[in-house]
Amino acid sequence: MEDCKVTESFNIWSFGCVLLEFITWQLGGWELVQEFSRAGETFNILLFGWKTDRFYEIFRQVSEGSLSLESNSALVRVKKEIHQFVNKLHAHKKCSETFHDLLYFIMEKMLVIESVNLGRRASCNEVHQKLKEHYNRLIDPDYVIRPVP
């Protein structure tokens, strides 16, 4: 990995992963974090088929429109299991408006596979502004603790 640079965008992705795991822990403790890790486990074709719990997966495009794990052109996407688990968090009996807002922001602005067609991740400034908005709303106990699954 010579000449590999850690960019702001890379840091935003990583922070989004941390926030998602933190929210998971807040809603369901260590047990839910372990369930989340298991839900995201898949075999990684680039690591000799070892299981990983990364938030993304790499596919290979065989022909127009079909995906496989066995061709030369690689595609990347957020795992469907991650999307499914986030939907489960939204439905959790303890999920408050605060968590809903953060989950939407994480999935729409932080855990984004960047490309010309798909868009870009939030900048550090955008993340800071969003977290500041949440901080300013913490005076409203309904926003923070009232469950709205």
Tab-separated table of N, CA and C in Angstrom:
chain	number	residue	atom	x	y	z
A	1	MET	N	0.827	-1.183	0.000
A	1	MET	CA	0.000	0.000	0.000
A	1	MET	C	0.875	1.252	0.000
A	2	GLU	N	1.895	1.240	-0.835
A	2	GLU	CA	2.728	2.419	-0.971
A	2	GLU	C	1.923	3.570	-1.538
A	3	ASP	N	2.293	4.771	-1.167
A	3	ASP	CA	1.649	5.989	-1.653
A	3	ASP	C	0.157	6.047	-1.309
A	4	CYS	N	-0.264	5.271	-0.326
A	4	CYS	CA	-1.663	5.289	0.092
A	4	CYS	C	-1.865	6.454	1.058
A	5	LYS	N	-2.833	7.305	0.757
A	5	LYS	CA	-3.092	8.468	1.597
A	5	LYS	C	-4.442	8.312	2.275
A	6	VAL	N	-4.474	8.637	3.555
A	6	VAL	CA	-5.734	8.639	4.285
A	6	VAL	C	-6.338	10.024	4.098
A	7	THR	N	-7.479	10.061	3.450
A	7	THR	CA	-8.117	11.336	3.125
A	7	THR	C	-9.222	11.661	4.124
A	8	GLU	N	-9.724	12.881	4.035
A	8	GLU	CA	-10.862	13.292	4.852
A	8	GLU	C	-12.041	12.363	4.594
A	9	SER	N	-12.257	12.026	3.353
A	9	SER	CA	-13.358	11.147	2.980
A	9	SER	C	-13.231	9.779	3.654
A	10	PHE	N	-12.019	9.253	3.698
A	10	PHE	CA	-11.752	7.980	4.378
A	10	PHE	C	-12.109	8.093	5.855
A	11	ASN	N	-11.721	9.206	6.473
A	11	ASN	CA	-12.021	9.429	7.888
A	11	ASN	C	-13.520	9.536	8.141
A	12	ILE	N	-14.246	10.155	7.224
A	12	ILE	CA	-15.702	10.279	7.365
A	12	ILE	C	-16.339	8.893	7.323
A	13	TRP	N	-15.902	8.045	6.395
A	13	TRP	CA	-16.412	6.669	6.332
A	13	TRP	C	-16.155	5.971	7.673
A	14	SER	N	-14.925	6.048	8.162
A	14	SER	CA	-14.561	5.378	9.416
A	14	SER	C	-15.390	5.893	10.583
A	15	PHE	N	-15.568	7.211	10.658
A	15	PHE	CA	-16.361	7.808	11.733
A	15	PHE	C	-17.821	7.368	11.629
A	16	GLY	N	-18.335	7.252	10.420
A	16	GLY	CA	-19.696	6.755	10.227
A	16	GLY	C	-19.849	5.334	10.760
A	17	CYS	N	-18.840	4.492	10.526
A	17	CYS	CA	-18.862	3.120	11.051
A	17	CYS	C	-18.876	3.131	12.576
A	18	VAL	N	-18.038	3.984	13.167
A	18	VAL	CA	-17.974	4.083	14.630
A	18	VAL	C	-19.306	4.571	15.189
A	19	LEU	N	-19.875	5.612	14.580
A	19	LEU	CA	-21.167	6.130	15.046
A	19	LEU	C	-22.262	5.069	14.948
A	20	LEU	N	-22.268	4.317	13.867
A	20	LEU	CA	-23.281	3.280	13.688
A	20	LEU	C	-23.149	2.210	14.773
A	21	GLU	N	-21.932	1.821	15.082
A	21	GLU	CA	-21.734	0.836	16.144
A	21	GLU	C	-22.087	1.425	17.508
A	22	PHE	N	-21.802	2.706	17.723
A	22	PHE	CA	-22.159	3.357	18.984
A	22	PHE	C	-23.676	3.393	19.172
A	23	ILE	N	-24.397	3.764	18.135
A	23	ILE	CA	-25.863	3.796	18.217
A	23	ILE	C	-26.397	2.389	18.479
A	24	THR	N	-25.811	1.407	17.820
A	24	THR	CA	-26.209	0.016	18.043
A	24	THR	C	-26.029	-0.347	19.515
A	25	TRP	N	-24.890	0.032	20.087
A	25	TRP	CA	-24.617	-0.248	21.495
A	25	TRP	C	-25.596	0.502	22.402
A	26	GLN	N	-25.866	1.758	22.082
A	26	GLN	CA	-26.805	2.545	22.889
A	26	GLN	C	-28.192	1.902	22.913
A	27	LEU	N	-28.617	1.379	21.785
A	27	LEU	CA	-29.965	0.813	21.699
A	27	LEU	C	-30.069	-0.591	22.291
A	28	GLY	N	-29.032	-1.392	22.149
A	28	GLY	CA	-29.165	-2.788	22.566
A	28	GLY	C	-27.990	-3.387	23.294
A	29	GLY	N	-27.019	-2.561	23.679
A	29	GLY	CA	-25.876	-3.077	24.419
A	29	GLY	C	-24.976	-3.966	23.582
A	30	TRP	N	-24.071	-4.631	24.285
A	30	TRP	CA	-23.069	-5.459	23.632
A	30	TRP	C	-23.705	-6.581	22.813
A	31	GLU	N	-24.815	-7.119	23.299
A	31	GLU	CA	-25.493	-8.206	22.583
A	31	GLU	C	-25.905	-7.770	21.175
A	32	LEU	N	-26.447	-6.563	21.050
A	32	LEU	CA	-26.862	-6.067	19.733
A	32	LEU	C	-25.646	-5.745	18.863
A	33	VAL	N	-24.553	-5.279	19.477
A	33	VAL	CA	-23.322	-5.022	18.713
A	33	VAL	C	-22.804	-6.329	18.120
A	34	GLN	N	-22.832	-7.397	18.912
A	34	GLN	CA	-22.380	-8.698	18.405
A	34	GLN	C	-23.292	-9.201	17.282
A	35	GLU	N	-24.594	-8.982	17.446
A	35	GLU	CA	-25.542	-9.370	16.392
A	35	GLU	C	-25.257	-8.586	15.111
A	36	PHE	N	-24.952	-7.302	15.269
A	36	PHE	CA	-24.617	-6.444	14.130
A	36	PHE	C	-23.377	-6.971	13.414
A	37	SER	N	-22.372	-7.338	14.181
A	37	SER	CA	-21.139	-7.860	13.595
A	37	SER	C	-21.407	-9.150	12.822
A	38	ARG	N	-22.205	-10.029	13.406
A	38	ARG	CA	-22.538	-11.292	12.715
A	38	ARG	C	-23.369	-11.033	11.459
A	39	ALA	N	-24.276	-10.070	11.535
A	39	ALA	CA	-25.146	-9.772	10.385
A	39	ALA	C	-24.338	-9.294	9.184
A	40	GLY	N	-23.236	-8.601	9.442
A	40	GLY	CA	-22.437	-8.064	8.352
A	40	GLY	C	-21.339	-8.978	7.858
A	41	GLU	N	-21.187	-10.149	8.487
A	41	GLU	CA	-20.119	-11.063	8.082
A	41	GLU	C	-20.384	-11.660	6.708
A	42	THR	N	-19.402	-11.549	5.850
A	42	THR	CA	-19.466	-12.195	4.540
A	42	THR	C	-18.066	-12.664	4.174
A	43	PHE	N	-17.995	-13.506	3.185
A	43	PHE	CA	-16.698	-13.968	2.707
A	43	PHE	C	-16.115	-12.911	1.784
A	44	ASN	N	-14.865	-12.558	2.021
A	44	ASN	CA	-14.200	-11.529	1.240
A	44	ASN	C	-13.354	-12.186	0.157
A	45	ILE	N	-13.712	-11.939	-1.091
A	45	ILE	CA	-12.999	-12.576	-2.204
A	45	ILE	C	-11.555	-12.103	-2.322
A	46	LEU	N	-11.252	-10.919	-1.799
A	46	LEU	CA	-9.885	-10.412	-1.888
A	46	LEU	C	-9.007	-10.915	-0.752
A	47	LEU	N	-9.610	-11.500	0.265
A	47	LEU	CA	-8.853	-12.046	1.390
A	47	LEU	C	-8.993	-13.565	1.431
A	48	PHE	N	-8.854	-14.182	0.277
A	48	PHE	CA	-8.850	-15.635	0.152
A	48	PHE	C	-10.114	-16.277	0.727
A	49	GLY	N	-11.229	-15.559	0.642
A	49	GLY	CA	-12.498	-16.111	1.106
A	49	GLY	C	-12.710	-16.052	2.607
A	50	TRP	N	-11.850	-15.339	3.341
A	50	TRP	CA	-12.032	-15.225	4.790
A	50	TRP	C	-13.261	-14.389	5.082
A	51	LYS	N	-13.899	-14.690	6.208
A	51	LYS	CA	-15.048	-13.889	6.631
A	51	LYS	C	-14.567	-12.565	7.215
A	52	THR	N	-15.237	-11.496	6.827
A	52	THR	CA	-14.969	-10.184	7.418
A	52	THR	C	-16.309	-9.540	7.750
A	53	ASP	N	-16.272	-8.575	8.659
A	53	ASP	CA	-17.511	-7.862	8.985
A	53	ASP	C	-17.427	-6.414	8.510
A	54	ARG	N	-16.771	-6.224	7.384
A	54	ARG	CA	-16.694	-4.889	6.794
A	54	ARG	C	-18.078	-4.418	6.395
A	55	PHE	N	-18.217	-3.108	6.267
A	55	PHE	CA	-19.514	-2.512	5.948
A	55	PHE	C	-19.775	-2.491	4.447
A	56	TYR	N	-18.784	-2.854	3.654
A	56	TYR	CA	-18.942	-2.838	2.200
A	56	TYR	C	-18.578	-4.202	1.641
A	57	GLU	N	-18.950	-4.416	0.391
A	57	GLU	CA	-18.577	-5.651	-0.277
A	57	GLU	C	-18.104	-5.330	-1.686
A	58	ILE	N	-17.264	-6.211	-2.181
A	58	ILE	CA	-16.714	-6.050	-3.522
A	58	ILE	C	-17.267	-7.162	-4.399
A	59	PHE	N	-17.829	-6.756	-5.521
A	59	PHE	CA	-18.354	-7.702	-6.503
A	59	PHE	C	-17.547	-7.565	-7.773
A	60	ARG	N	-17.663	-8.538	-8.598
A	60	ARG	CA	-17.021	-8.487	-9.906
A	60	ARG	C	-18.110	-8.508	-10.962
A	61	GLN	N	-17.982	-7.625	-11.934
A	61	GLN	CA	-18.973	-7.553	-13.007
A	61	GLN	C	-18.569	-8.496	-14.133
A	62	VAL	N	-19.467	-9.429	-14.470
A	62	VAL	CA	-19.175	-10.394	-15.531
A	62	VAL	C	-19.616	-9.852	-16.872
A	63	SER	N	-20.826	-9.377	-16.920
A	63	SER	CA	-21.352	-8.791	-18.142
A	63	SER	C	-22.311	-7.691	-17.738
A	64	GLU	N	-22.799	-6.973	-18.691
A	64	GLU	CA	-23.710	-5.857	-18.429
A	64	GLU	C	-24.844	-6.280	-17.507
A	65	GLY	N	-24.885	-5.687	-16.315
A	65	GLY	CA	-26.001	-5.917	-15.414
A	65	GLY	C	-25.912	-7.133	-14.515
A	66	SER	N	-24.991	-8.064	-14.754
A	66	SER	CA	-24.935	-9.228	-13.874
A	66	SER	C	-23.699	-9.148	-12.985
A	67	LEU	N	-23.870	-9.572	-11.749
A	67	LEU	CA	-22.780	-9.524	-10.786
A	67	LEU	C	-22.349	-10.927	-10.410
A	68	SER	N	-21.073	-11.064	-10.148
A	68	SER	CA	-20.521	-12.351	-9.753
A	68	SER	C	-19.312	-12.090	-8.885
A	69	LEU	N	-18.849	-13.105	-8.230
A	69	LEU	CA	-17.622	-12.986	-7.453
A	69	LEU	C	-16.422	-13.477	-8.262
A	70	GLU	N	-16.587	-13.715	-9.555
A	70	GLU	CA	-15.536	-14.383	-10.315
A	70	GLU	C	-15.160	-13.733	-11.644
A	71	SER	N	-15.145	-12.447	-11.756
A	71	SER	CA	-14.672	-11.852	-13.010
A	71	SER	C	-13.650	-10.768	-12.710
A	72	ASN	N	-13.311	-9.975	-13.702
A	72	ASN	CA	-12.193	-9.051	-13.550
A	72	ASN	C	-12.551	-7.627	-13.154
A	73	SER	N	-13.748	-7.172	-13.404
A	73	SER	CA	-14.133	-5.794	-13.136
A	73	SER	C	-14.817	-5.687	-11.770
A	74	ALA	N	-14.203	-4.972	-10.829
A	74	ALA	CA	-14.716	-4.916	-9.457
A	74	ALA	C	-15.676	-3.750	-9.249
A	75	LEU	N	-16.719	-4.004	-8.472
A	75	LEU	CA	-17.689	-2.994	-8.053
A	75	LEU	C	-17.775	-3.034	-6.533
A	76	VAL	N	-18.070	-1.895	-5.930
A	76	VAL	CA	-18.153	-1.811	-4.472
A	76	VAL	C	-19.503	-1.232	-4.088
A	77	ARG	N	-20.075	-1.752	-2.996
A	77	ARG	CA	-21.324	-1.191	-2.474
A	77	ARG	C	-21.404	-1.470	-0.973
A	78	VAL	N	-22.222	-0.676	-0.288
A	78	VAL	CA	-22.502	-0.946	1.116
A	78	VAL	C	-23.305	-2.245	1.150
A	79	LYS	N	-22.940	-3.134	2.052
A	79	LYS	CA	-23.612	-4.435	2.123
A	79	LYS	C	-25.102	-4.272	2.400
A	80	LYS	N	-25.889	-5.113	1.757
A	80	LYS	CA	-27.339	-5.080	1.994
A	80	LYS	C	-27.644	-5.429	3.444
A	81	GLU	N	-26.812	-6.255	4.067
A	81	GLU	CA	-27.006	-6.623	5.470
A	81	GLU	C	-26.875	-5.408	6.388
A	82	ILE	N	-26.025	-4.466	6.000
A	82	ILE	CA	-25.875	-3.234	6.789
A	82	ILE	C	-27.152	-2.414	6.669
A	83	HIS	N	-27.663	-2.266	5.451
A	83	HIS	CA	-28.928	-1.541	5.255
A	83	HIS	C	-30.058	-2.209	6.044
A	84	GLN	N	-30.119	-3.521	5.996
A	84	GLN	CA	-31.166	-4.254	6.715
A	84	GLN	C	-31.045	-4.049	8.222
A	85	PHE	N	-29.813	-4.058	8.724
A	85	PHE	CA	-29.629	-3.884	10.161
A	85	PHE	C	-29.987	-2.464	10.590
A	86	VAL	N	-29.649	-1.482	9.771
A	86	VAL	CA	-30.019	-0.095	10.087
A	86	VAL	C	-31.542	0.034	10.113
A	87	ASN	N	-32.231	-0.627	9.205
A	87	ASN	CA	-33.702	-0.634	9.242
A	87	ASN	C	-34.202	-1.242	10.545
A	88	LYS	N	-33.518	-2.280	11.012
A	88	LYS	CA	-33.868	-2.901	12.294
A	88	LYS	C	-33.650	-1.910	13.439
A	89	LEU	N	-32.579	-1.125	13.369
A	89	LEU	CA	-32.332	-0.113	14.406
A	89	LEU	C	-33.435	0.939	14.400
A	90	HIS	N	-33.857	1.371	13.211
A	90	HIS	CA	-34.955	2.338	13.117
A	90	HIS	C	-36.215	1.792	13.790
A	91	ALA	N	-36.430	0.487	13.706
A	91	ALA	CA	-37.633	-0.131	14.280
A	91	ALA	C	-37.459	-0.514	15.752
A	92	HIS	N	-36.268	-0.321	16.294
A	92	HIS	CA	-35.998	-0.718	17.680
A	92	HIS	C	-36.885	0.059	18.642
A	93	LYS	N	-37.350	-0.604	19.674
A	93	LYS	CA	-38.295	0.007	20.621
A	93	LYS	C	-37.721	1.212	21.360
A	94	LYS	N	-36.400	1.359	21.414
A	94	LYS	CA	-35.779	2.492	22.103
A	94	LYS	C	-35.301	3.589	21.150
A	95	CYS	N	-35.527	3.433	19.866
A	95	CYS	CA	-34.986	4.384	18.890
A	95	CYS	C	-35.731	5.718	18.966
A	96	SER	N	-35.012	6.757	19.373
A	96	SER	CA	-35.586	8.100	19.497
A	96	SER	C	-35.350	8.886	18.207
A	97	GLU	N	-35.940	10.059	18.150
A	97	GLU	CA	-35.765	10.918	16.972
A	97	GLU	C	-34.290	11.247	16.748
A	98	THR	N	-33.544	11.418	17.838
A	98	THR	CA	-32.102	11.670	17.730
A	98	THR	C	-31.422	10.560	16.940
A	99	PHE	N	-31.701	9.323	17.327
A	99	PHE	CA	-31.068	8.194	16.652
A	99	PHE	C	-31.547	8.058	15.211
A	100	HIS	N	-32.833	8.282	14.968
A	100	HIS	CA	-33.331	8.240	13.584
A	100	HIS	C	-32.565	9.243	12.718
A	101	ASP	N	-32.457	10.483	13.198
A	101	ASP	CA	-31.758	11.520	12.430
A	101	ASP	C	-30.309	11.138	12.162
A	102	LEU	N	-29.630	10.645	13.190
A	102	LEU	CA	-28.231	10.257	13.013
A	102	LEU	C	-28.098	9.069	12.059
A	103	LEU	N	-28.981	8.093	12.177
A	103	LEU	CA	-28.918	6.931	11.280
A	103	LEU	C	-29.118	7.340	9.822
A	104	TYR	N	-30.090	8.226	9.579
A	104	TYR	CA	-30.293	8.707	8.203
A	104	TYR	C	-29.044	9.426	7.696
A	105	PHE	N	-28.472	10.286	8.528
A	105	PHE	CA	-27.286	11.032	8.117
A	105	PHE	C	-26.117	10.085	7.831
A	106	ILE	N	-25.914	9.119	8.705
A	106	ILE	CA	-24.821	8.160	8.519
A	106	ILE	C	-24.969	7.424	7.191
A	107	MET	N	-26.165	6.920	6.920
A	107	MET	CA	-26.360	6.110	5.719
A	107	MET	C	-26.414	6.936	4.435
A	108	GLU	N	-26.880	8.176	4.523
A	108	GLU	CA	-27.016	9.000	3.319
A	108	GLU	C	-25.806	9.886	3.036
A	109	LYS	N	-24.994	10.168	4.073
A	109	LYS	CA	-23.903	11.121	3.885
A	109	LYS	C	-22.527	10.623	4.310
A	110	MET	N	-22.473	9.560	5.108
A	110	MET	CA	-21.176	9.101	5.596
A	110	MET	C	-20.776	7.748	5.009
A	111	LEU	N	-21.676	6.788	5.044
A	111	LEU	CA	-21.378	5.470	4.475
A	111	LEU	C	-21.829	5.450	3.024
A	112	VAL	N	-21.146	6.252	2.236
A	112	VAL	CA	-21.457	6.427	0.818
A	112	VAL	C	-20.263	5.932	0.011
A	113	ILE	N	-20.531	5.071	-0.950
A	113	ILE	CA	-19.478	4.655	-1.876
A	113	ILE	C	-19.333	5.780	-2.889
A	114	GLU	N	-18.196	6.421	-2.873
A	114	GLU	CA	-18.010	7.586	-3.738
A	114	GLU	C	-17.718	7.176	-5.174
A	115	SER	N	-18.384	7.861	-6.082
A	115	SER	CA	-18.119	7.699	-7.508
A	115	SER	C	-18.751	8.876	-8.230
A	116	VAL	N	-18.450	8.985	-9.492
A	116	VAL	CA	-19.020	10.061	-10.297
A	116	VAL	C	-20.541	9.941	-10.333
A	117	ASN	N	-21.045	8.727	-10.434
A	117	ASN	CA	-22.488	8.505	-10.552
A	117	ASN	C	-23.226	8.496	-9.222
A	118	LEU	N	-22.569	8.038	-8.169
A	118	LEU	CA	-23.270	7.816	-6.909
A	118	LEU	C	-23.198	8.986	-5.929
A	119	GLY	N	-22.289	9.904	-6.123
A	119	GLY	CA	-22.220	11.043	-5.216
A	119	GLY	C	-20.984	11.018	-4.349
A	120	ARG	N	-21.053	11.813	-3.287
A	120	ARG	CA	-19.883	11.922	-2.428
A	120	ARG	C	-20.302	11.914	-0.963
A	121	ARG	N	-19.325	11.654	-0.118
A	121	ARG	CA	-19.556	11.677	1.326
A	121	ARG	C	-19.584	13.111	1.825
A	122	ALA	N	-20.134	13.261	3.004
A	122	ALA	CA	-20.130	14.567	3.660
A	122	ALA	C	-18.688	14.968	3.966
A	123	SER	N	-18.454	16.254	4.022
A	123	SER	CA	-17.144	16.767	4.430
A	123	SER	C	-17.095	16.808	5.957
A	124	CYS	N	-15.905	17.038	6.506
A	124	CYS	CA	-15.781	17.194	7.960
A	124	CYS	C	-16.656	18.342	8.440
A	125	ASN	N	-16.699	19.419	7.675
A	125	ASN	CA	-17.516	20.562	8.056
A	125	ASN	C	-19.001	20.192	8.094
A	126	GLU	N	-19.463	19.425	7.105
A	126	GLU	CA	-20.870	19.000	7.086
A	126	GLU	C	-21.195	18.102	8.284
A	127	VAL	N	-20.286	17.203	8.617
A	127	VAL	CA	-20.497	16.332	9.775
A	127	VAL	C	-20.519	17.167	11.049
A	128	HIS	N	-19.589	18.104	11.151
A	128	HIS	CA	-19.551	18.991	12.319
A	128	HIS	C	-20.858	19.759	12.458
A	129	GLN	N	-21.354	20.317	11.366
A	129	GLN	CA	-22.609	21.077	11.407
A	129	GLN	C	-23.779	20.192	11.830
A	130	LYS	N	-23.826	18.966	11.316
A	130	LYS	CA	-24.916	18.050	11.667
A	130	LYS	C	-24.858	17.692	13.147
A	131	LEU	N	-23.670	17.387	13.649
A	131	LEU	CA	-23.534	17.048	15.062
A	131	LEU	C	-23.842	18.253	15.950
A	132	LYS	N	-23.487	19.431	15.481
A	132	LYS	CA	-23.804	20.657	16.221
A	132	LYS	C	-25.319	20.855	16.297
A	133	GLU	N	-26.023	20.597	15.186
A	133	GLU	CA	-27.496	20.673	15.183
A	133	GLU	C	-28.080	19.716	16.219
A	134	HIS	N	-27.564	18.502	16.250
A	134	HIS	CA	-28.046	17.521	17.227
A	134	HIS	C	-27.759	17.998	18.645
A	135	TYR	N	-26.568	18.494	18.863
A	135	TYR	CA	-26.194	18.992	20.190
A	135	TYR	C	-27.154	20.091	20.639
A	136	ASN	N	-27.474	21.003	19.747
A	136	ASN	CA	-28.373	22.110	20.086
A	136	ASN	C	-29.795	21.637	20.377
A	137	ARG	N	-30.168	20.480	19.870
A	137	ARG	CA	-31.515	19.951	20.111
A	137	ARG	C	-31.588	19.063	21.353
A	138	LEU	N	-30.459	18.834	22.011
A	138	LEU	CA	-30.440	17.941	23.164
A	138	LEU	C	-31.171	18.498	24.378
A	139	ILE	N	-31.542	19.773	24.342
A	139	ILE	CA	-32.305	20.345	25.458
A	139	ILE	C	-33.743	19.843	25.455
A	140	ASP	N	-34.184	19.281	24.345
A	140	ASP	CA	-35.543	18.752	24.225
A	140	ASP	C	-35.534	17.264	24.580
A	141	PRO	N	-36.024	16.911	25.788
A	141	PRO	CA	-35.965	15.506	26.201
A	141	PRO	C	-36.735	14.563	25.271
A	142	ASP	N	-37.802	15.048	24.651
A	142	ASP	CA	-38.543	14.190	23.717
A	142	ASP	C	-37.678	13.804	22.520
A	143	TYR	N	-36.880	14.744	22.042
A	143	TYR	CA	-35.998	14.477	20.906
A	143	TYR	C	-34.956	13.419	21.271
A	144	VAL	N	-34.512	13.459	22.517
A	144	VAL	CA	-33.420	12.592	22.947
A	144	VAL	C	-33.891	11.216	23.401
A	145	ILE	N	-34.924	11.160	24.237
A	145	ILE	CA	-35.233	9.881	24.881
A	145	ILE	C	-36.586	9.269	24.538
A	146	ARG	N	-37.491	10.029	23.974
A	146	ARG	CA	-38.805	9.449	23.670
A	146	ARG	C	-38.689	8.517	22.463
A	147	PRO	N	-38.963	7.230	22.671
A	147	PRO	CA	-38.877	6.279	21.555
A	147	PRO	C	-39.937	6.559	20.493
A	148	VAL	N	-39.520	6.512	19.250
A	148	VAL	CA	-40.438	6.638	18.112
A	148	VAL	C	-40.032	5.623	17.040
A	149	PRO	N	-40.202	4.314	17.358
A	149	PRO	CA	-39.765	3.277	16.408
A	149	PRO	C	-40.577	3.297	15.122
